[in-house]
Short mmCIF file of C-alpha atoms in Angstrom, two decimals:
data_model
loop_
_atom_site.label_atom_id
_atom_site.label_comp_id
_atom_site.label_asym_id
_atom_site.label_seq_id
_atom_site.Cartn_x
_atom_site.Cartn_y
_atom_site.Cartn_z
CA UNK A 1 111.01 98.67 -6.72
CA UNK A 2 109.75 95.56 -4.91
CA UNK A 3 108.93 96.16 -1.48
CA UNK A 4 109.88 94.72 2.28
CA UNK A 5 107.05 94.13 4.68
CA UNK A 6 108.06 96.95 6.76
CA UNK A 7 107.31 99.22 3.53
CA UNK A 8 104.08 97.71 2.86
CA UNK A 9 102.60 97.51 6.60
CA UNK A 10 104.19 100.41 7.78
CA UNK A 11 101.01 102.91 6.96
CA UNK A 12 98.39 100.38 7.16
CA UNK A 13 99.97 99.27 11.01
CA UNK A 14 100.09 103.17 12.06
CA UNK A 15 96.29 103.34 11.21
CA UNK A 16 95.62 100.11 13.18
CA UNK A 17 97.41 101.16 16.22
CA UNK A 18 95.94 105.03 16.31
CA UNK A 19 92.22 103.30 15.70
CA UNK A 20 93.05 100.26 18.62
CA UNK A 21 94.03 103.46 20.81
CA UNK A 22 91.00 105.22 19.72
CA UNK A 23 88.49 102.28 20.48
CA UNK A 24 90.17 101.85 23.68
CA UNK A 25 90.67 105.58 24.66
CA UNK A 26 86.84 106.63 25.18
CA UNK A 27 85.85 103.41 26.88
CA UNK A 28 88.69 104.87 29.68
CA UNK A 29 87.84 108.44 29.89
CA UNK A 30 85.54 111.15 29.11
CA UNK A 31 86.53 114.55 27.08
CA UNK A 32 90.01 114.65 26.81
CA UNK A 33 90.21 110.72 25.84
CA UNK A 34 86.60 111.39 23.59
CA UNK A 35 88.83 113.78 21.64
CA UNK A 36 91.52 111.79 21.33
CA UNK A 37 89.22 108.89 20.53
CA UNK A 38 87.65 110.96 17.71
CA UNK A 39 90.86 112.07 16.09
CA UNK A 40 92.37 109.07 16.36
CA UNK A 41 89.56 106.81 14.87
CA UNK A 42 89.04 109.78 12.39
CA UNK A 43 92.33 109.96 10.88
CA UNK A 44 91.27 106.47 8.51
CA UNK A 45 88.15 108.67 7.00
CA UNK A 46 90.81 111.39 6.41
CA UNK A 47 92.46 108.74 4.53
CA UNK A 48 89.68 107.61 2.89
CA UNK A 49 88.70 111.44 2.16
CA UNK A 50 91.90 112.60 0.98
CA UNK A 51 91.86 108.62 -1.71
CA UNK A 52 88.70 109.86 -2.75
CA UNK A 53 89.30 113.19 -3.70
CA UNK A 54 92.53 112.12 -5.28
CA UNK A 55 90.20 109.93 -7.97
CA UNK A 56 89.76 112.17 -11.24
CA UNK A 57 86.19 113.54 -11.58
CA UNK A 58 84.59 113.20 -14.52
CA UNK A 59 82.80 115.85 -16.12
CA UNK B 1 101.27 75.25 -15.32
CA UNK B 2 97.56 74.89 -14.74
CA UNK B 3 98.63 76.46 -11.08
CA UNK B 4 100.05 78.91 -12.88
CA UNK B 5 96.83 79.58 -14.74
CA UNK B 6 94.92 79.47 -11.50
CA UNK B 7 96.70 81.53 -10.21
CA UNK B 8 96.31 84.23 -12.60
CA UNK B 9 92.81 84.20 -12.34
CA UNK B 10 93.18 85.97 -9.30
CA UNK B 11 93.63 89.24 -8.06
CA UNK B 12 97.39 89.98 -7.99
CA UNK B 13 97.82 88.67 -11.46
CA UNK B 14 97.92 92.20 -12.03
CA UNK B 15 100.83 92.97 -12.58
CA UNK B 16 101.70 89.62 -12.76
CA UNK B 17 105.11 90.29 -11.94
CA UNK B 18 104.14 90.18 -8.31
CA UNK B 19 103.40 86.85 -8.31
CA UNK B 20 106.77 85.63 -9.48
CA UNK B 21 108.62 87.98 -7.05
CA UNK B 22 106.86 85.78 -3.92
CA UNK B 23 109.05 82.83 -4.29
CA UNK B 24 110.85 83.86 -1.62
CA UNK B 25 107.85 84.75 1.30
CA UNK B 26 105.16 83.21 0.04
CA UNK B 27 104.77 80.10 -2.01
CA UNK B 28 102.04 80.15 -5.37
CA UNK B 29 100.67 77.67 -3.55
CA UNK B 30 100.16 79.67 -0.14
CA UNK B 31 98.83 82.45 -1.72
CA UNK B 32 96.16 80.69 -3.73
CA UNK B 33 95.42 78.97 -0.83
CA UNK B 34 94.90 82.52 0.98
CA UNK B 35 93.04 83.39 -2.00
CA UNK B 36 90.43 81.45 -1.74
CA UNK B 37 90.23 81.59 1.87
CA UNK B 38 89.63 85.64 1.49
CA UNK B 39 86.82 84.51 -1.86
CA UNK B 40 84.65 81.86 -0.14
CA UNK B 41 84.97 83.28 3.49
CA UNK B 42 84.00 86.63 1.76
CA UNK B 43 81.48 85.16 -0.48
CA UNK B 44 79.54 83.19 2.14
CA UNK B 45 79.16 86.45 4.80
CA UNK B 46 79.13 88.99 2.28
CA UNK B 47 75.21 89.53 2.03
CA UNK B 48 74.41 88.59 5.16
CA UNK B 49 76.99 91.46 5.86
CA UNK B 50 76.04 93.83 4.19
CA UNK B 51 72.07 93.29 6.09
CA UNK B 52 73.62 93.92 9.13
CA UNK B 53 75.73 97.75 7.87
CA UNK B 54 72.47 98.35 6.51
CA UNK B 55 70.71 97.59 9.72
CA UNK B 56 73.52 98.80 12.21
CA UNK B 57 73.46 102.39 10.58
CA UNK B 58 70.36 103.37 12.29
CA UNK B 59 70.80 101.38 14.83
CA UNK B 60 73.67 103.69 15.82
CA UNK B 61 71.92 106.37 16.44
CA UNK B 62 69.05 104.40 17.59
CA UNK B 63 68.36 106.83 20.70
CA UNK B 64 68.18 109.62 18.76
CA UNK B 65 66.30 108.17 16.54
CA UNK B 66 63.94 106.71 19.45
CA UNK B 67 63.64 110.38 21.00
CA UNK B 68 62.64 111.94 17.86
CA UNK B 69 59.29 109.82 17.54
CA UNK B 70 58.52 109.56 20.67
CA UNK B 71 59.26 112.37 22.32
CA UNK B 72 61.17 112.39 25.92
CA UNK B 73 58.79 112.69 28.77
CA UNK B 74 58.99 116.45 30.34
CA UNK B 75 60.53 116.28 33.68
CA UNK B 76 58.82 118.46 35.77
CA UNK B 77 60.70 121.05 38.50
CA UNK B 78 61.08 119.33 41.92
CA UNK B 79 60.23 121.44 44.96
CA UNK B 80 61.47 121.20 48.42
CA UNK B 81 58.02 119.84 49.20
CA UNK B 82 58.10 116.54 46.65
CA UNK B 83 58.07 113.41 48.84
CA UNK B 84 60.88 111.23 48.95
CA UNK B 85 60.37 108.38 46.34
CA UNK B 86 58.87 104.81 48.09
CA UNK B 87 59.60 101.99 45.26
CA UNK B 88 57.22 100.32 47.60
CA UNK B 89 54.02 102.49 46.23
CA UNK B 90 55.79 102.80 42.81
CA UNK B 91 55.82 98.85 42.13
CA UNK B 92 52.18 98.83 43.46
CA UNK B 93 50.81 101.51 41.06
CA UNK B 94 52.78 99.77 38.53
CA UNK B 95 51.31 96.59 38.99
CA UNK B 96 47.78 98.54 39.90
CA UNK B 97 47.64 99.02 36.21
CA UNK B 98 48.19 95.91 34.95
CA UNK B 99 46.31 93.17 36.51
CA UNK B 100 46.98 89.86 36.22
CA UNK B 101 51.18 90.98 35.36
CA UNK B 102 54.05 90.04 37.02
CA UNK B 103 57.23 92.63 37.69
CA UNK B 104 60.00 91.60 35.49
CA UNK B 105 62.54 94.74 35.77
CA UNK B 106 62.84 98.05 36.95
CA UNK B 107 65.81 100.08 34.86
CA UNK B 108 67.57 103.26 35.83
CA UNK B 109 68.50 105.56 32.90
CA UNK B 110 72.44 106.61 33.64
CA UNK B 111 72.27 110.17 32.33
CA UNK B 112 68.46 111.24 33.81
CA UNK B 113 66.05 110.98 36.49
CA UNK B 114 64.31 108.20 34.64
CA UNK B 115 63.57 104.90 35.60
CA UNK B 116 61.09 102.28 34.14
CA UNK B 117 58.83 99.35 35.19
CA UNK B 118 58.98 96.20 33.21
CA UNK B 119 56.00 93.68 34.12
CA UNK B 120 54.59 90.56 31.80
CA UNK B 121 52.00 87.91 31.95
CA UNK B 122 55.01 86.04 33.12
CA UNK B 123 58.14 86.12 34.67
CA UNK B 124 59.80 83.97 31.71
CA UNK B 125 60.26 85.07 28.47
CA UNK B 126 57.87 84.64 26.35
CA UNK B 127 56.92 87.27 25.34
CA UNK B 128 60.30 88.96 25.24
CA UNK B 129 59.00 92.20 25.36
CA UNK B 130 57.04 93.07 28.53
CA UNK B 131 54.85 96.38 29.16
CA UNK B 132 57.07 98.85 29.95
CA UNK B 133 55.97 101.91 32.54
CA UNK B 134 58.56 105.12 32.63
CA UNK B 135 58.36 107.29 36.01
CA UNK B 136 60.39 109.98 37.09
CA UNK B 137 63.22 108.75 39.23
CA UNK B 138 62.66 111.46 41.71
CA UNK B 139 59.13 111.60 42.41
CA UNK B 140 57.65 108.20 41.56
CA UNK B 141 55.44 109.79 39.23
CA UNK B 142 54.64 107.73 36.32
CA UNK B 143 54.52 109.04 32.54
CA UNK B 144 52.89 107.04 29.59
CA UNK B 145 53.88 103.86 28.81
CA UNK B 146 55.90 102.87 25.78
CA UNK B 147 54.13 101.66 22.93
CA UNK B 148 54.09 97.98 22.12
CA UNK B 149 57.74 96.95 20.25
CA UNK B 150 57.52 97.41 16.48
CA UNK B 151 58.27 99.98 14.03
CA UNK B 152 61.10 100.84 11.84
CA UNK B 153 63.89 100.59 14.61
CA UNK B 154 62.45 97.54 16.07
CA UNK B 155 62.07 95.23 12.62
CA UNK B 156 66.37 96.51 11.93
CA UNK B 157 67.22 96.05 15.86
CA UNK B 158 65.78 92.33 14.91
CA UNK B 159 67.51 91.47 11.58
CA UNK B 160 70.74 93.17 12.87
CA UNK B 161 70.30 90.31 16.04
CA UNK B 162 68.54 87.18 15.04
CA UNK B 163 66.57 88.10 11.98
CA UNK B 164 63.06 86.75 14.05
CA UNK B 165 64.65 83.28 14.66
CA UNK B 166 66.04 83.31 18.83
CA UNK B 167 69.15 82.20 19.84
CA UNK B 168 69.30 79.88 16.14
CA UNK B 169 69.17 83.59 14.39
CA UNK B 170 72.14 84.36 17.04
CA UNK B 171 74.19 82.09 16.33
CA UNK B 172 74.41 81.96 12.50
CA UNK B 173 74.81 85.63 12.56
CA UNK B 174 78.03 85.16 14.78
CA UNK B 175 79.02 82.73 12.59
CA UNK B 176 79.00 84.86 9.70
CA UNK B 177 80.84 87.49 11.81
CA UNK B 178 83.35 84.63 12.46
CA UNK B 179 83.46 84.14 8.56
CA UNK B 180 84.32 87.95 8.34
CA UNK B 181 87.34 87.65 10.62
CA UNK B 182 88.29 84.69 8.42
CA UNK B 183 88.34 87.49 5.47
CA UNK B 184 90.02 90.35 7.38
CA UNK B 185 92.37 87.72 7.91
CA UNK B 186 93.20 86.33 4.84
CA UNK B 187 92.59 89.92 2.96
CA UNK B 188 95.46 91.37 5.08
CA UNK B 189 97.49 88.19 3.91
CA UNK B 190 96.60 88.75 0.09
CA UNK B 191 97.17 92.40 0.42
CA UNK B 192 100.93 92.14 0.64
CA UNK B 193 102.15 90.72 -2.59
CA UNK B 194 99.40 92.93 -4.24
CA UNK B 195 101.16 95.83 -2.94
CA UNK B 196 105.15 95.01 -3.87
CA UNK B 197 104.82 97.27 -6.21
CA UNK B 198 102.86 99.96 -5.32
CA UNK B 199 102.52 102.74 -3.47
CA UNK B 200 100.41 102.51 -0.26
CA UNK B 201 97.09 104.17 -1.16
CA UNK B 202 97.87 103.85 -5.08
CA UNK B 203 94.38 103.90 -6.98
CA UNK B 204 94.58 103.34 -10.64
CA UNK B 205 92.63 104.94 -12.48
CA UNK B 206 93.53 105.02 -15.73
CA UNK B 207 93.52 101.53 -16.72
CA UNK B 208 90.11 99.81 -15.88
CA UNK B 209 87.12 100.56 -13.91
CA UNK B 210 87.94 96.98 -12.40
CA UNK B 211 91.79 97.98 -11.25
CA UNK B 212 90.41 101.04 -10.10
CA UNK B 213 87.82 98.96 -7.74
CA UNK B 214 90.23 96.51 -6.89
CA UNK B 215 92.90 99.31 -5.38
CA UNK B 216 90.05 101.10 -3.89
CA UNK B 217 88.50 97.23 -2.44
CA UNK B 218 92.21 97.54 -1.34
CA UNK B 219 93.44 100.80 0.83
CA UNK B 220 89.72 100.78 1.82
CA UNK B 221 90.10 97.46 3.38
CA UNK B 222 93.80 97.75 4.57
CA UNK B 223 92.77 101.47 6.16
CA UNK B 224 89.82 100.30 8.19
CA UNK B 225 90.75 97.14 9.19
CA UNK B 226 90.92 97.62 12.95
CA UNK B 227 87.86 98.79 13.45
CA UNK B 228 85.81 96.47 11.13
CA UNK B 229 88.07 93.31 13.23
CA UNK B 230 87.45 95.11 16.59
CA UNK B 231 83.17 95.65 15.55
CA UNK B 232 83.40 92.18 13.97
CA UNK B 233 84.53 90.17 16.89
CA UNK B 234 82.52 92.07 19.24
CA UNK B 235 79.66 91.80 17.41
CA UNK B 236 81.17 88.01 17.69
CA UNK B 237 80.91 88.15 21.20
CA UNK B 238 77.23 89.99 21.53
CA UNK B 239 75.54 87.10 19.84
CA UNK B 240 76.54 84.70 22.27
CA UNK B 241 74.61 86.73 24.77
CA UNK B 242 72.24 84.23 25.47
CA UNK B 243 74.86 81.42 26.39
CA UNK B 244 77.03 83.43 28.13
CA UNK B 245 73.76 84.48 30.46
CA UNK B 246 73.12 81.09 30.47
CA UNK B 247 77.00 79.99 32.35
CA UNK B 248 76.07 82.36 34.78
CA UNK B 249 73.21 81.63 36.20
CA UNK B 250 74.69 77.99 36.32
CA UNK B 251 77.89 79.36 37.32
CA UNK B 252 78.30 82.19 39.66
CA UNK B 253 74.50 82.55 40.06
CA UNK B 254 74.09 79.07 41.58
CA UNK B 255 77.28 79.03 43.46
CA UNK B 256 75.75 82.60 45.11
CA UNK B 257 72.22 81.16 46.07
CA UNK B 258 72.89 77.56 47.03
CA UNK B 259 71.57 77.95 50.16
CA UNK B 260 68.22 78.60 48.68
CA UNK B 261 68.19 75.98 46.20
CA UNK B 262 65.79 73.48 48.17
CA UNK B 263 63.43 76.57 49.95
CA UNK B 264 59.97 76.49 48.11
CA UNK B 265 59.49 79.49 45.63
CA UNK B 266 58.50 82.50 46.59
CA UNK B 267 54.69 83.34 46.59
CA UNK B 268 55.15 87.09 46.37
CA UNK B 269 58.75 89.19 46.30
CA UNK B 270 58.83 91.51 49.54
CA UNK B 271 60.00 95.32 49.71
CA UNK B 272 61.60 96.63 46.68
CA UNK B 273 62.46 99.21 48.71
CA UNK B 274 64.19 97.41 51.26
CA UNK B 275 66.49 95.84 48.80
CA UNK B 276 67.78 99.10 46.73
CA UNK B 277 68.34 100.55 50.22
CA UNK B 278 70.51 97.33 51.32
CA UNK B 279 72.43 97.18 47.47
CA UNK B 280 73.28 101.04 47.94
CA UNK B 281 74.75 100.57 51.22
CA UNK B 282 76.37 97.32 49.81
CA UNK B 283 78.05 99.41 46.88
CA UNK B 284 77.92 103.17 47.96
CA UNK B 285 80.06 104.55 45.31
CA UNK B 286 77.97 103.02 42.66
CA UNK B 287 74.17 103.05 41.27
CA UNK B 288 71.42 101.25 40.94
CA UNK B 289 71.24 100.37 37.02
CA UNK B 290 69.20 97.42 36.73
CA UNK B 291 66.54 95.27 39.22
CA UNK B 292 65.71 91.90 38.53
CA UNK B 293 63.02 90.61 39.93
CA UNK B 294 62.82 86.98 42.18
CA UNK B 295 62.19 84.26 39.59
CA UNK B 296 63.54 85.97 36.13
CA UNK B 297 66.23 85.12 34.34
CA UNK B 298 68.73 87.88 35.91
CA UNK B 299 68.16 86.30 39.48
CA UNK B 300 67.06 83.61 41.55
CA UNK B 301 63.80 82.45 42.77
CA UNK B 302 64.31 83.82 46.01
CA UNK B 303 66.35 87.07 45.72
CA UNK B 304 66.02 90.76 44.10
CA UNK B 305 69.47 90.86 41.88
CA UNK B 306 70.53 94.05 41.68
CA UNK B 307 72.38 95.57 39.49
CA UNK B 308 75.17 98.31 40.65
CA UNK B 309 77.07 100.34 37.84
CA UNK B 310 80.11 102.77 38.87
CA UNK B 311 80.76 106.15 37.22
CA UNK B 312 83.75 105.93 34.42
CA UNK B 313 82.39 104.61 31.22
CA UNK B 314 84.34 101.03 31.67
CA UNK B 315 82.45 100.92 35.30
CA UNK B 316 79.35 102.21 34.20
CA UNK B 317 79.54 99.01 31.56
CA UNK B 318 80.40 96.22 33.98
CA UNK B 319 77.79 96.00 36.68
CA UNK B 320 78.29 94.32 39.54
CA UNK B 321 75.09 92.32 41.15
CA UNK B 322 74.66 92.85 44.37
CA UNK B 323 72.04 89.43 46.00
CA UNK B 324 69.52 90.52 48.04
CA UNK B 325 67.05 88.00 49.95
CA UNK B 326 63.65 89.07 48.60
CA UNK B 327 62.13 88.71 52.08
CA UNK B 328 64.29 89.76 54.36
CA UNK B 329 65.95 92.24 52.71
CA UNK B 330 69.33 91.16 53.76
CA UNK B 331 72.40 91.50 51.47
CA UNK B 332 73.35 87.51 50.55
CA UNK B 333 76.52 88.58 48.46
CA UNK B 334 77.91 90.93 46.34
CA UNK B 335 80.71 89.76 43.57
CA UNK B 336 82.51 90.91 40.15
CA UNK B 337 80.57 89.26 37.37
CA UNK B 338 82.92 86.58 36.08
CA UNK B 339 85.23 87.19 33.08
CA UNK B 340 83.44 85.31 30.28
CA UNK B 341 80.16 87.96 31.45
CA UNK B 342 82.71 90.73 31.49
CA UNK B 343 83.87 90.39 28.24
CA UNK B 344 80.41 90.60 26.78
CA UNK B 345 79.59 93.80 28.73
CA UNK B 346 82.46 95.24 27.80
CA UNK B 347 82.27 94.34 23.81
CA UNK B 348 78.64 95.74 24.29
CA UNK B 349 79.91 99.69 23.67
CA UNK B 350 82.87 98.67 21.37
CA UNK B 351 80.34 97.05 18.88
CA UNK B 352 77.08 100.08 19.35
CA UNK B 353 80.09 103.12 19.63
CA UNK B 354 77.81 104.53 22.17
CA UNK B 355 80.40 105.05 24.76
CA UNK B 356 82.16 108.26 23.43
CA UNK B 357 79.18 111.14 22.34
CA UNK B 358 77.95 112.43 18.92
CA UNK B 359 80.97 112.52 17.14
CA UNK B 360 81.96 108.87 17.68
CA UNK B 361 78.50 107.88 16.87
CA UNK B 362 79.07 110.03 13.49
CA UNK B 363 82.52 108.28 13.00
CA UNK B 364 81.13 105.02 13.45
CA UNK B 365 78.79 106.07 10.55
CA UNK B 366 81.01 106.92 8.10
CA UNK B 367 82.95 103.89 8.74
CA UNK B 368 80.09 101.46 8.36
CA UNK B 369 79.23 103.00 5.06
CA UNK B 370 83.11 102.74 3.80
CA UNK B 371 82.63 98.18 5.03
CA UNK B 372 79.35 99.07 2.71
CA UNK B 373 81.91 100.12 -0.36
CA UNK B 374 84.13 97.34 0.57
CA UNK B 375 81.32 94.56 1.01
CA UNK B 376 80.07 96.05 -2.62
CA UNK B 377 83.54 96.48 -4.38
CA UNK B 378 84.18 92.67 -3.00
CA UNK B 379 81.42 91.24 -4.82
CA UNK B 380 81.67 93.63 -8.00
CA UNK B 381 85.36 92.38 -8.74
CA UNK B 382 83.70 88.66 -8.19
CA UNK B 383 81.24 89.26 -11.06
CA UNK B 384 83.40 90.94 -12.78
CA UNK B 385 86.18 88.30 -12.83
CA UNK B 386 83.82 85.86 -14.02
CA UNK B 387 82.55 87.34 -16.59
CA UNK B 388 86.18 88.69 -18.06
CA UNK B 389 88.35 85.84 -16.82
CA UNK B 390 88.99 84.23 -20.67
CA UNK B 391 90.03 87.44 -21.70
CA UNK B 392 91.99 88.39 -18.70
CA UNK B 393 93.60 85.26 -18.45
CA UNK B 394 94.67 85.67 -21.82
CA UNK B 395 96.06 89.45 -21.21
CA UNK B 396 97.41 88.34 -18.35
CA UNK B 397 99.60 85.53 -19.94
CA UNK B 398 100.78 87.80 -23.08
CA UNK B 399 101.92 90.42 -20.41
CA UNK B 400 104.79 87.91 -19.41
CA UNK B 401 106.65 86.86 -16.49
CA UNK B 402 105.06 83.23 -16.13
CA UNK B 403 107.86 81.12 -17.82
CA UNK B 404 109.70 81.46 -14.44
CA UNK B 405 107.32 80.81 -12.13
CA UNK B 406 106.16 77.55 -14.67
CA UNK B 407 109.52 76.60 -14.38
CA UNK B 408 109.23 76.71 -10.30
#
């Protein structure tokens, strides 16, 4: 299947727009927009966790 | 054909398919030229890159780091009988114990009762670094002074600015953050027809340790990329520090004290005092963060600038100067720092990730060392190509789908 823009971005333009929200979010507010800062800037690590531990581990 | 052959060289010639199917978005011709846009941009920065994630992971947790070795000064209880604070005697024991030194600064911490002296052989720069002098913000009392700069954090905080070289060092460093941009850029670009095919996140492992870099160069890349563009361009921003300080003393700076300009310097400042008492009641819902001293480079010859910062963390960021004649006493003027001075306060926390506690500190970590694994997976598939690129080439044309796109 060859895929649209929209299929290929979609993912990678969620990410951008939580993190832009996150960056944002504790330079407005303390606690409540910290956490949301730190959830929403932490969701590319989960990602990146969730790639990583997909890899196959060698014995 | 020898476009063709080019082009294959290149990432997305696997699968090679992908490469035909861009006729219709993207011409061969675009994409090489995207290509090599992502390779030299990325080839240029990368090292000088990956000095500065090295460097900026300790310098994110630099007062931590700072507090460990040298440990805080104790602040001691305050009773109803301590006597209320006169930065009159505090500038004069301050200077009492450095003869022959100018006052540069005085600095207010933002989350304790600590404030600090700055004085120098000079009021100019150099040397940058002046002796500094911490006292407790509610007596006066002074603690030890600070060591001389140097030391672990010092030599990274150095490299990670201007590698020992002034405003030169600056400026090549924000060039090779412009040069990063450049990559993001172009990487986004070069991402799409690599990923017609698959999956978002696809690694593949199976095949060759190279694919399995180059997918994992990829979703790393593609997943991070906001926050490496936002740190890149602010970092962008921070090195132009010096100009930018520059355009406003010219600018608003001038503009604020031109009725000074032809009075003869001062021979000493007058009451420190007197000024922080006339900049609080100039700015009463906001504190004192920063006082420069007549004749430095944060004021004017004849004035005490000083610095007000209000209490949400974009406030706290953009201070606000408020003028005050150094001999009189008498507020001058009070504005909002112009945008161009804004912007670099304000890109200030989004590049250090000091504005939002521990955990965004810890965040920002992980997330430097992940630019680390791209800046390294970057410049393994570049040796690797170049070793492999006969054979690949070679693999690459027996696995088909070029006749087309010679034809095109």
């Amino acid at each position: 299947m060859r895929r649209g823009l929209w299929m290929i971005f979609r993912w990678p333009l969620l990410l951008a727009v939580l993190s832009l929200f996150g960056l944002v979010s504790a330079l407005i507010g303390d606690e409540g927009y910290d956490l949301f800062s730190w959830l929403s800037l932490g969701v590319p690590l989960v990602v990146t966790a969730w790639v990583c531990w997909r890899l196959p581990r060698r014995a | 054909m020898r476009r063709v052959l080019l082009i294959l060289r290149e990432p997305f010639a696997e699968p090679p398919k992908a490469v035909t199917d861009e006729k219709k978005n993207m011409t061969p011709r675009t994409l090489r030229n995207w290509y090599l846009v992502h390779k030299w941009t990325s080839l240029i920065s990368t090292i000088f890159l990956l000095m500065l994630c090295l460097t900026g992971l300790p310098l994110i947790f630099h007062e931590e780091i700072e507090h460990y070795f040298e440990p805080h000064p104790e602040l001691k209880p305050i009773t109803a009988q301590t006597p209320a604070i006169n930065y009159d005697d505090v500038m004069a024991r301050a200077l009492a114990a450095r003869p022959g030194e100018v006052a540069r600064f005085v600095f207010f911490e933002k989350d304790e009762p600590i404030g600090a002296v700055q004085t120098a052989q000079t009021l100019i720069p150099p040397p940058d670094n002046g002796h500094i002098q911490p006292f407790d913000a509610r007596t006066g009392e002074f603690f030890d002074p600070l060591p001389p700069p140097g030391g672990f954090m010092y030599i990274m905080l150095k490299l990670h600015t201007d590698m020992f070289m002034g405003l030169p060092g600056y400026l090549f460093l924000g060039f090779m953050g412009l040069l990063l941009v450049a990559s993001l850029v172009s990487g986004a670009v070069v991402y799409t027809p690599f990923m017609r095919k698959l999956d978002f996140a696809t690694v593949r492992t199976q095949r060759s340790n190279r694919l399995k870099w180059l997918d994992l160069h990829n979703v790393l890349g593609i997943v991070t990329l906001a926050w490496v563009l936002v740190v890149g361009l602010t970092g962008v921003i921070n090195t132009l520090s010096i100009p930018i300080l520059g355009l406003w003393q010219a600018g608003q700076l001038a503009e604020m004290t031109a009725p000074y300009k032809d009075q003869p310097p001062l021979k000493s400042p007058g009451s420190l005092q007197a000024a922080l008492d006339t900049a609080r009641k100039a700015a009463p819902d906001m504190e004192v963060s920063i006082v420069a001293f007549p004749g430095t480079q944060f004021s004017s010859q004849h004035h005490y600038a000083v610095f007000m910062r209000g209490a949400t963390p974009v406030t706290e960021r953009l201070l606000k100067p408020a003028l005050v004649d150094a001999q009189t006493g008498e507020l001058t003027d009070m504005r909002e720092m112009p945008w161009y001075v804004k912007t670099l306060l304000l890109s200030q926390p989004l590049h250090f990730g000091d504005y939002g506690g521990m955990p965004l500190k810890i965040i920002w970590a992980l997330l430097d060392v992940i630019s680390i694994v791209i800046l390294g997976s970057g410049l393994y598939l570049w040796l690797g190509r170049r070793k492999s690129s006969l054979e690949k080439r070679l693999a690459e044309l027996d696995a088909g789908g070029l006749v087309a796109e010679g034809r095109a």
